[in-house]
mmCIF file of C-alpha atoms and ligand atoms in Angstrom:
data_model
loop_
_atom_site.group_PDB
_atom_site.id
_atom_site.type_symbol
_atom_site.label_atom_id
_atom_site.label_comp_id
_atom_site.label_asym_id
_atom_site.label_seq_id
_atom_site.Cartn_x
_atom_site.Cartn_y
_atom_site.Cartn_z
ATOM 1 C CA UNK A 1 84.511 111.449 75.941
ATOM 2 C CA UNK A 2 87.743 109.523 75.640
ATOM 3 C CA UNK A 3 89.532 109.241 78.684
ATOM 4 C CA UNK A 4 93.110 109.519 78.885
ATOM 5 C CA UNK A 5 94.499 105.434 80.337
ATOM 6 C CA UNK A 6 97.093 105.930 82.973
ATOM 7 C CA UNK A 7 100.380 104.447 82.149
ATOM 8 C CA UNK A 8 101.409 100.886 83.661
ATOM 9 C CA UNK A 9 104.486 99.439 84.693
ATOM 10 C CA UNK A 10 104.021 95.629 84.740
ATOM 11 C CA UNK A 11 106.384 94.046 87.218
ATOM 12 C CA UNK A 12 106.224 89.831 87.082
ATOM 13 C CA UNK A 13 108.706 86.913 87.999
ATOM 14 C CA UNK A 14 108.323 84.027 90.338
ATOM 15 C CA UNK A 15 107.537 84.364 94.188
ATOM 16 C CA UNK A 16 110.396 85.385 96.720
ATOM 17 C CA UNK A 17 111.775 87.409 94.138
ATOM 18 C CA UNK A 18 111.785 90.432 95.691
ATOM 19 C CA UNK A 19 109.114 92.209 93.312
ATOM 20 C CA UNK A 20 107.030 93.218 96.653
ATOM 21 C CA UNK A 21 109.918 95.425 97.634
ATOM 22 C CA UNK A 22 110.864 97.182 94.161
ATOM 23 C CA UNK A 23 107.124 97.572 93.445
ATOM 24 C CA UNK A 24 106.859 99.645 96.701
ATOM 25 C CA UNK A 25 109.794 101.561 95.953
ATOM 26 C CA UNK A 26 109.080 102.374 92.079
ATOM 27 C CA UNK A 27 106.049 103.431 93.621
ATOM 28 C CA UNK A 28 107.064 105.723 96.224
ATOM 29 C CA UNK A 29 109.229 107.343 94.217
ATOM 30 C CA UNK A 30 106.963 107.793 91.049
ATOM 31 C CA UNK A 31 104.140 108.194 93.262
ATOM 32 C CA UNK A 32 102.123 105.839 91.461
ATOM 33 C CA UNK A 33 99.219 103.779 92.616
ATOM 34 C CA UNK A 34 100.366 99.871 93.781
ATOM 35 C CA UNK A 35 98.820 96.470 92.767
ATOM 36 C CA UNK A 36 99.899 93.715 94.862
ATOM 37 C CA UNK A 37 97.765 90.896 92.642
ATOM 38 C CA UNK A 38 99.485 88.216 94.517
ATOM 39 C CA UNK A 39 97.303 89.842 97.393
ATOM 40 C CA UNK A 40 94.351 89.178 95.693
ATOM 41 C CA UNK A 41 94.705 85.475 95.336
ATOM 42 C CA UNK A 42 96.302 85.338 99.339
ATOM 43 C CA UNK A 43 92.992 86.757 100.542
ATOM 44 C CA UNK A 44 90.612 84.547 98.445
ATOM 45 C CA UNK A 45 92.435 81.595 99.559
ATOM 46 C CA UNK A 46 91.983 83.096 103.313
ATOM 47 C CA UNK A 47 88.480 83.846 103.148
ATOM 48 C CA UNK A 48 87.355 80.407 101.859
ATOM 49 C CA UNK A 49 89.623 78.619 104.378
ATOM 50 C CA UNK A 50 87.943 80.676 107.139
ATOM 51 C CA UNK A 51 84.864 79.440 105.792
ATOM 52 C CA UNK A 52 86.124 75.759 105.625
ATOM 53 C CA UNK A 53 85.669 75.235 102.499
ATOM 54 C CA UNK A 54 87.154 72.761 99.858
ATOM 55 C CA UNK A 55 89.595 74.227 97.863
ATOM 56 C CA UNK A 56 88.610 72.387 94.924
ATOM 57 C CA UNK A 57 84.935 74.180 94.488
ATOM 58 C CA UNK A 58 85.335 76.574 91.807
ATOM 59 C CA UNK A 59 82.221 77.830 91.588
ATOM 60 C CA UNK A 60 82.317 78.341 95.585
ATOM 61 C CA UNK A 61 85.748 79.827 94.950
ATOM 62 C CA UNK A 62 85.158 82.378 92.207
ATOM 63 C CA UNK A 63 81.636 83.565 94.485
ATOM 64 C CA UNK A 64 84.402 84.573 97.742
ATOM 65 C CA UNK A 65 86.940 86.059 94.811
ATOM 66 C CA UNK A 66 84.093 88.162 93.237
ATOM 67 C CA UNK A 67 82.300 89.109 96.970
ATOM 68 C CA UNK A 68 85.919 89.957 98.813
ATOM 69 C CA UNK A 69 85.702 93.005 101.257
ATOM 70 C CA UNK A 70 89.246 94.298 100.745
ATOM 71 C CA UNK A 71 90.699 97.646 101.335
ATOM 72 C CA UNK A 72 94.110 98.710 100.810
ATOM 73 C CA UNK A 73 94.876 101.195 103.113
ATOM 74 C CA UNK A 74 97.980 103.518 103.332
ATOM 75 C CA UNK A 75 100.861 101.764 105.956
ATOM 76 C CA UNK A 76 104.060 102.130 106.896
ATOM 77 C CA UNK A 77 107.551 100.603 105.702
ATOM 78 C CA UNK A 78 106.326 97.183 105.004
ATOM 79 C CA UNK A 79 103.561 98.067 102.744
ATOM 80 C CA UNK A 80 99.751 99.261 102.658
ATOM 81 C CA UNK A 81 97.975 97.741 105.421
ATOM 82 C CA UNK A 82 95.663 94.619 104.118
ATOM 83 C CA UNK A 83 91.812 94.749 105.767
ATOM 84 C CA UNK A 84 89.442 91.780 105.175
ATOM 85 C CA UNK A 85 86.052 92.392 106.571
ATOM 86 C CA UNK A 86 87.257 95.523 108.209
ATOM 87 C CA UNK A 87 89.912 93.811 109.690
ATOM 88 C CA UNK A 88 94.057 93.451 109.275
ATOM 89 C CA UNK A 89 95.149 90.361 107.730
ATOM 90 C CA UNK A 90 98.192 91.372 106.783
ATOM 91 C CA UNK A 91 100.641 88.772 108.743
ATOM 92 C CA UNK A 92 98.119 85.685 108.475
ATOM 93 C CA UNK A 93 98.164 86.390 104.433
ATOM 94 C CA UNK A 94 102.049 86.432 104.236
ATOM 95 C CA UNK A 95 102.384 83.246 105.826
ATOM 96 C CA UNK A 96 103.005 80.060 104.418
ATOM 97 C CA UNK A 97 100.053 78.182 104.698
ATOM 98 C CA UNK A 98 98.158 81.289 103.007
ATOM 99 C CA UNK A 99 100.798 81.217 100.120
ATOM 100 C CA UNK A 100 100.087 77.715 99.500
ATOM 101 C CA UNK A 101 96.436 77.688 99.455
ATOM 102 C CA UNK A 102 96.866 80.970 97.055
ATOM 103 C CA UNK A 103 98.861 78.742 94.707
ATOM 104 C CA UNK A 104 95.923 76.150 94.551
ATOM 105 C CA UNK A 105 93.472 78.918 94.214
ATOM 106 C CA UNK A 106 95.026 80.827 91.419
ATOM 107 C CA UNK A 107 94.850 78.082 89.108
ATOM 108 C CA UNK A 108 91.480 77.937 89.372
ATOM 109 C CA UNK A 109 90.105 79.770 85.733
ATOM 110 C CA UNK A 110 86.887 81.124 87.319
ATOM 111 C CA UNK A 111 88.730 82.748 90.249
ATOM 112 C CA UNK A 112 91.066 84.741 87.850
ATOM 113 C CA UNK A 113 88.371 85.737 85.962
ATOM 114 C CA UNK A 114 86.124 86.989 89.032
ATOM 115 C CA UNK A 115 90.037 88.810 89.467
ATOM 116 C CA UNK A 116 90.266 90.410 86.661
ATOM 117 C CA UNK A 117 88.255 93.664 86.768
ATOM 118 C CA UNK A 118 89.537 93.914 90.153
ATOM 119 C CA UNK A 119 93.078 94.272 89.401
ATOM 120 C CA UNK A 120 92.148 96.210 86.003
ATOM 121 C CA UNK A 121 90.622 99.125 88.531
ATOM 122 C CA UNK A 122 93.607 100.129 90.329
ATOM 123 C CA UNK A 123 94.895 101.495 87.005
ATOM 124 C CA UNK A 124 94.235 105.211 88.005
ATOM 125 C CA UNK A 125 96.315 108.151 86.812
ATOM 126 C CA UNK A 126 99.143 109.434 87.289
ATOM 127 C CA UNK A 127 99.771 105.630 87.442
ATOM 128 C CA UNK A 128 99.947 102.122 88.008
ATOM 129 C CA UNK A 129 102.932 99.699 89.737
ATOM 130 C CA UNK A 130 101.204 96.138 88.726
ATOM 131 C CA UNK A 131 103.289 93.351 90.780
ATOM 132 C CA UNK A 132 102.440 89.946 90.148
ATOM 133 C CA UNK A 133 103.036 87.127 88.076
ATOM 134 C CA UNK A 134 100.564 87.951 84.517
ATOM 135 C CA UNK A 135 100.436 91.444 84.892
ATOM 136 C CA UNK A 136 102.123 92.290 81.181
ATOM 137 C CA UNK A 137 100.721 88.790 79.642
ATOM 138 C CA UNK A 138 97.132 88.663 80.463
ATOM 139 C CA UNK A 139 95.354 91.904 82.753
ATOM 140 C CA UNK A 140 97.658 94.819 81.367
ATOM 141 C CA UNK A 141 99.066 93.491 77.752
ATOM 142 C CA UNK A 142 99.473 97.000 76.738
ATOM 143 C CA UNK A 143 101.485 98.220 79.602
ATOM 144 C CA UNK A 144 103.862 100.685 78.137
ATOM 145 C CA UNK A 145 107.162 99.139 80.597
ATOM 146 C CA UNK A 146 106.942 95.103 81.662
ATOM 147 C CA UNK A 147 109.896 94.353 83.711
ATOM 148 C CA UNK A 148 110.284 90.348 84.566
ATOM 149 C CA UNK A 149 112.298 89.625 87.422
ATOM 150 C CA UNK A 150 113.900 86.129 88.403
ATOM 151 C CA UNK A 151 116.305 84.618 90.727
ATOM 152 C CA UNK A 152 117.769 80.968 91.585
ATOM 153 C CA UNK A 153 114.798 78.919 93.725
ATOM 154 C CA UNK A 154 118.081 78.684 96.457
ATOM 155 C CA UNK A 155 118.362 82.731 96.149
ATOM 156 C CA UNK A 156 114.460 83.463 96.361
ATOM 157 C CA UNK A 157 114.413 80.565 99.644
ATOM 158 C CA UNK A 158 117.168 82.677 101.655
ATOM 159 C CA UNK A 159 115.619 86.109 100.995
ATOM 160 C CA UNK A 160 112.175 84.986 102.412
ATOM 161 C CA UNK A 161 113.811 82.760 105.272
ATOM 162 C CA UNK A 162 115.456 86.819 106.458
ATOM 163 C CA UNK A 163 112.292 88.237 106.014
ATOM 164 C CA UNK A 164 110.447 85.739 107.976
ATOM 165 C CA UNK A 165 112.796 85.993 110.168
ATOM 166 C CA UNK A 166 112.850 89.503 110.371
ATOM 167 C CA UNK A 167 109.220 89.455 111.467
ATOM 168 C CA UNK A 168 109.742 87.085 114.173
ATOM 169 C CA UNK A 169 108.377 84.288 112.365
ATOM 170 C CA UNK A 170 109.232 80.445 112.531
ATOM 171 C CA UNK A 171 111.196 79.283 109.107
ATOM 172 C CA UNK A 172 112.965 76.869 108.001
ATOM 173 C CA UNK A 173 115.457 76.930 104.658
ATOM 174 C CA UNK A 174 115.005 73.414 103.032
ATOM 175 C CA UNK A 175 111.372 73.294 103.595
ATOM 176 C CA UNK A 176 111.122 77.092 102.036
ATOM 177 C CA UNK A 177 113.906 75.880 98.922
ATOM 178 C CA UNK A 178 110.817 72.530 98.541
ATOM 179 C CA UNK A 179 107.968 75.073 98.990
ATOM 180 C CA UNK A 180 109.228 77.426 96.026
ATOM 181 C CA UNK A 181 110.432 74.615 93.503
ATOM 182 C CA UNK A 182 106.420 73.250 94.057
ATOM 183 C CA UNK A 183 105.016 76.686 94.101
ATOM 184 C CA UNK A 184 107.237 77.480 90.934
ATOM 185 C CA UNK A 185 106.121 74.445 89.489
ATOM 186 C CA UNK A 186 102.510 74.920 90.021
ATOM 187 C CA UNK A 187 102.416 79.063 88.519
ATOM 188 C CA UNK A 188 104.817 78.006 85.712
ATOM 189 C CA UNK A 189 102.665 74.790 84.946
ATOM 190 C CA UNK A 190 98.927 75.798 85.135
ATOM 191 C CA UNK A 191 96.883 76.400 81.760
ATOM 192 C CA UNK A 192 95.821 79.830 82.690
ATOM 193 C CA UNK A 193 97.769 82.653 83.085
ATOM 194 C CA UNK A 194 100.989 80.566 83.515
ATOM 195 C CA UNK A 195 104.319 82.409 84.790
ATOM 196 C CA UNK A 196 106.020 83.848 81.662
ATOM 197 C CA UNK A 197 107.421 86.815 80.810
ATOM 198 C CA UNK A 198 105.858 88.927 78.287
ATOM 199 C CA UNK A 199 107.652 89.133 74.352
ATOM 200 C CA UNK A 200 108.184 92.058 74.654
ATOM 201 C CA UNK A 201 109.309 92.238 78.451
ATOM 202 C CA UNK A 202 112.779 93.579 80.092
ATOM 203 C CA UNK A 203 114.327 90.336 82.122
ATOM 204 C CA UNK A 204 116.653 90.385 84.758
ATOM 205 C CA UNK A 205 118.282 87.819 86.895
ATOM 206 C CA UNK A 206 118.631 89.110 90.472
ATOM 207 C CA UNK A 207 120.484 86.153 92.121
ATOM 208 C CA UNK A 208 123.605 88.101 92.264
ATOM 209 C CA UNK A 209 122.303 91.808 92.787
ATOM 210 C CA UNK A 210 121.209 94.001 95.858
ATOM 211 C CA UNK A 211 117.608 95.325 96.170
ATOM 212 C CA UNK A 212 119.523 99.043 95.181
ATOM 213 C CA UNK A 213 120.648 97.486 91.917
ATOM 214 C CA UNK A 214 117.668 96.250 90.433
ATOM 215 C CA UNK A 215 115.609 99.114 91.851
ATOM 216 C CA UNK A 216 118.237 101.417 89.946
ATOM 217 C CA UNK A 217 117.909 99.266 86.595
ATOM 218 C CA UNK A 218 113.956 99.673 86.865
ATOM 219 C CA UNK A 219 113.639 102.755 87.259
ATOM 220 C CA UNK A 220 116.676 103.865 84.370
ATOM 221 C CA UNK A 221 113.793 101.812 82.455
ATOM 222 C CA UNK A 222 111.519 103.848 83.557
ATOM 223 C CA UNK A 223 112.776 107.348 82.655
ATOM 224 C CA UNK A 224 113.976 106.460 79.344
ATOM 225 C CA UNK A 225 110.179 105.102 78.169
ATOM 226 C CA UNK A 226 108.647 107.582 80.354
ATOM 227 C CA UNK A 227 108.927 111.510 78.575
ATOM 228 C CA UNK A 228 108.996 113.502 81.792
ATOM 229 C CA UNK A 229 108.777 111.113 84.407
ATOM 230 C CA UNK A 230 108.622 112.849 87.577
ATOM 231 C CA UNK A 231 110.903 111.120 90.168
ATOM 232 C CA UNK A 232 111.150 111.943 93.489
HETATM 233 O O1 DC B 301 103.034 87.066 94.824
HETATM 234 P P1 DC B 301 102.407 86.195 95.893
HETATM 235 O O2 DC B 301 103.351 85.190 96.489
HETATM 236 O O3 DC B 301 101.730 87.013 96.959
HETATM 237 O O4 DC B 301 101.252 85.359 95.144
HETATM 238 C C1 DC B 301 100.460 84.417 95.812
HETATM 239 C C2 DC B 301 100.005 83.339 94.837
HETATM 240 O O5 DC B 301 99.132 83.909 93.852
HETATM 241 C C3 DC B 301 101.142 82.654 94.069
HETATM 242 O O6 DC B 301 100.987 81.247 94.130
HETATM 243 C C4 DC B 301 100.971 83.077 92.640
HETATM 244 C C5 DC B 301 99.562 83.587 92.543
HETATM 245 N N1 DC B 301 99.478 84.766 91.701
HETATM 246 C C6 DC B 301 98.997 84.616 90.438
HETATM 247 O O7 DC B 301 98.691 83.507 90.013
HETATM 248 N N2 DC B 301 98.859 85.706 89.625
HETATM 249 C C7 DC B 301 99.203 86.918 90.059
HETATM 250 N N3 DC B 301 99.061 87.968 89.260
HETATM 251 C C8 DC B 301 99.725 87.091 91.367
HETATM 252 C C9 DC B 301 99.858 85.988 92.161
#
């Protein structure tokens, strides 16, 4: 029986670069299924600092990646609601301390691996939104649109210092401009999976555009190497 794949739009770029909130809306209005990999890594990284341990151990590491409890389930405006163990994680994994641990985590080879099935299962017709940093390079090479997103470190700093913000949370700018150069530095850097857009990926620079504009750009992308893309 050969089973028809459902079609992937790969979505990567750098943290803070507002792929979280064109993801969402590609998917709303497509009504596609939506990967948030950078999840993934957020609650392995939570899960072994709740259980204290070092996040050096890979072999520990890639055991809590493989063995994670996680349901998405459907939310409101700021995304799917995150449950670890039954239970809502979603501010403590957007926080900073999570996002740095993730970073250290995700350049771990055995992690990714233990990953990649994972991520490869959300692909589910009549399709998939993949958001995350290797989605067209290494867990969906053959998706049929790979968009790669990007923005000046400065740029990507304010955006998340408004979110934060937004949601009531402490922030600071310089700290959040140092966090993202080391962050970048660490997904760009790694041997696995580093951050790179796909040959045959569709860049854009964002630095100087509204959320409407590059949502309008993706999905003019979308219709054109879509036939009969239904959009809401
Ligand atoms: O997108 P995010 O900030 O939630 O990602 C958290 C961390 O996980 C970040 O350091 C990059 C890493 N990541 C990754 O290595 N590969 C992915 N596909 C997604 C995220």
């Amino acid at each position: 029986m050969t089973q028809t794949l459902a079609p992937v739009i790969a979505v990567d770029g750098p943290s803070g670069v507002g792929k979280g909130t064109v993801c969402q809306w590609l998917a709303a209005r497509l009504g596609w299924r939506l990967l948030d990999s950078g999840a993934l890594y957020r609650l392995t990284a939570l899960a072994a600092l709740r259980r204290q341990l070092s996040l050096d151990d890979e072999a520990q590491l890639e055991a809590v990646a493989a063995g994670l409890a996680v349901e998405f389930a459907p939310g409101a405006d700021q995304g799917p609601l995150i449950l670890l163990d039954g239970v809502e994680v979603g501010v403590e994994l957007r926080g900073e301390s999570c996002a740095a641990a993730a970073s250290r985590v995700a350049a771990l080879p055995a992690v990714r691996a233990a990953l990649l099935q994972r991520q490869r299962d959300f692909r589910q017709l009549p399709g998939l939104i993949a958001d995350g940093r290797d989605m067209g390079t290494v867990v969906f090479p053959d998706a049929r649109l790979k968009l790669f997103l990007t923005a000046s470190a400065e740029e990507r700093a304010k955006r998340r210092y408004k979110q934060l913000r937004e949601k009531g949370l402490d922030a600071n700018l310089m700290s959040l401009v140092e966090e993202i150069n080391a962050r970048d530095g660490r997904d760009a850097g790694r041997a696995v999976a580093p951050l790179k857009p796909a040959a045959d990926a569709e860049a854009l620079d964002t630095t100087a555009l509204s959320v409407a504009e590059v949502c309008n750009w993706a999905i003019d992308l979308a219709a054109r190497r879509f036939e009969g893309l239904k959009i809401s």
